[in-house]
XYZ file of C-alpha atoms in Angstrom:
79
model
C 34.685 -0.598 4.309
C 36.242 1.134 6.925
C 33.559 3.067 8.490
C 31.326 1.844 11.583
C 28.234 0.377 12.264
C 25.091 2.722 12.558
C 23.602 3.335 16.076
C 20.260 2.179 16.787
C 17.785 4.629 17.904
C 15.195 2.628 19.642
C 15.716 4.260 22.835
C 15.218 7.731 21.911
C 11.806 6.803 20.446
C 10.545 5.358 23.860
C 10.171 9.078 25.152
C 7.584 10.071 22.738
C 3.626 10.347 23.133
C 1.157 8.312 21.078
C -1.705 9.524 19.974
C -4.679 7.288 20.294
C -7.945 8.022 18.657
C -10.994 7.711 20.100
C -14.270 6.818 18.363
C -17.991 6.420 18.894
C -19.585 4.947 16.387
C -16.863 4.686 13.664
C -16.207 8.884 14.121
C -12.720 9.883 15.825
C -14.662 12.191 18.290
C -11.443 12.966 20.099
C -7.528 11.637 20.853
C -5.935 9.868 24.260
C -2.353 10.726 24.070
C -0.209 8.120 25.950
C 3.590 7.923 26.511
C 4.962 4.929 24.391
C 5.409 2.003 25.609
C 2.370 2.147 28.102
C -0.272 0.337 27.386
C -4.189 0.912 29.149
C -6.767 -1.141 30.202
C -10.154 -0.803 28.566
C -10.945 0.468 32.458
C -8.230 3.195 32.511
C -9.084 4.977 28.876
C -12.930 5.037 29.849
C -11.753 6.630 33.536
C -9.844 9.245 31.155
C -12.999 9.513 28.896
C -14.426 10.566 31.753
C -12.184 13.015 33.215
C -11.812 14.967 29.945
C -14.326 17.675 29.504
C -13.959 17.432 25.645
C -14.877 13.714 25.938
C -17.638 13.442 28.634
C -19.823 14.634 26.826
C -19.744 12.639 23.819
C -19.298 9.355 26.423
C -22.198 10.695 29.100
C -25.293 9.833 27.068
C -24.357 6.503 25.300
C -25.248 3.038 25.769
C -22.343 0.597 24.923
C -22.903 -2.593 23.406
C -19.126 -3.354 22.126
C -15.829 -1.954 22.704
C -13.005 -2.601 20.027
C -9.581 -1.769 21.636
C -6.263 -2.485 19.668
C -3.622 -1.422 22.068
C -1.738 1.861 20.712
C -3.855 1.701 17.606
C -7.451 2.716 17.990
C -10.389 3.075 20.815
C -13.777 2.657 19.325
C -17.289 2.185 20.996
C -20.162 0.907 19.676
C -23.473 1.859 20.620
């Protein structure tokens, strides 16, 4: 009954990356990874979709109709 309280570690998870899959479709046809915390627009993750040679590709030749975008959960596009 002596000993102290634990420390909470909530800061040291802040540095880490999270991965955020991308998908066209309903197939993960790649990963954004983004420092936690941050949080992009619709605008900025289709400017990286872009700018990835992986990506462009798969993103050159589609028409959207619907973009479903749960922040630091999942990118999917819907053609």
């Amino acid at each position: 009954h002596q000993s102290e309280w634990p420390q909470a570690i909530g800061d040291e998870r802040m540095g880490r990356a999270i991965s955020l899959p991308v998908m066209i479709n309903g197939r993960v046809r790649g990963t954004i990874s983004q420092p936690a915390g941050a949080e992009y627009t619709q605008e900025e993750i289709i400017a990286i979709l872009k700018a990835d040679p992986d990506l462009a590709e798969e993103f050159k030749n589609i028409k959207v109709k619907r973009i479903i975008y749960k922040q630091g959960k999942i990118f999917n596009i819907l053609t």
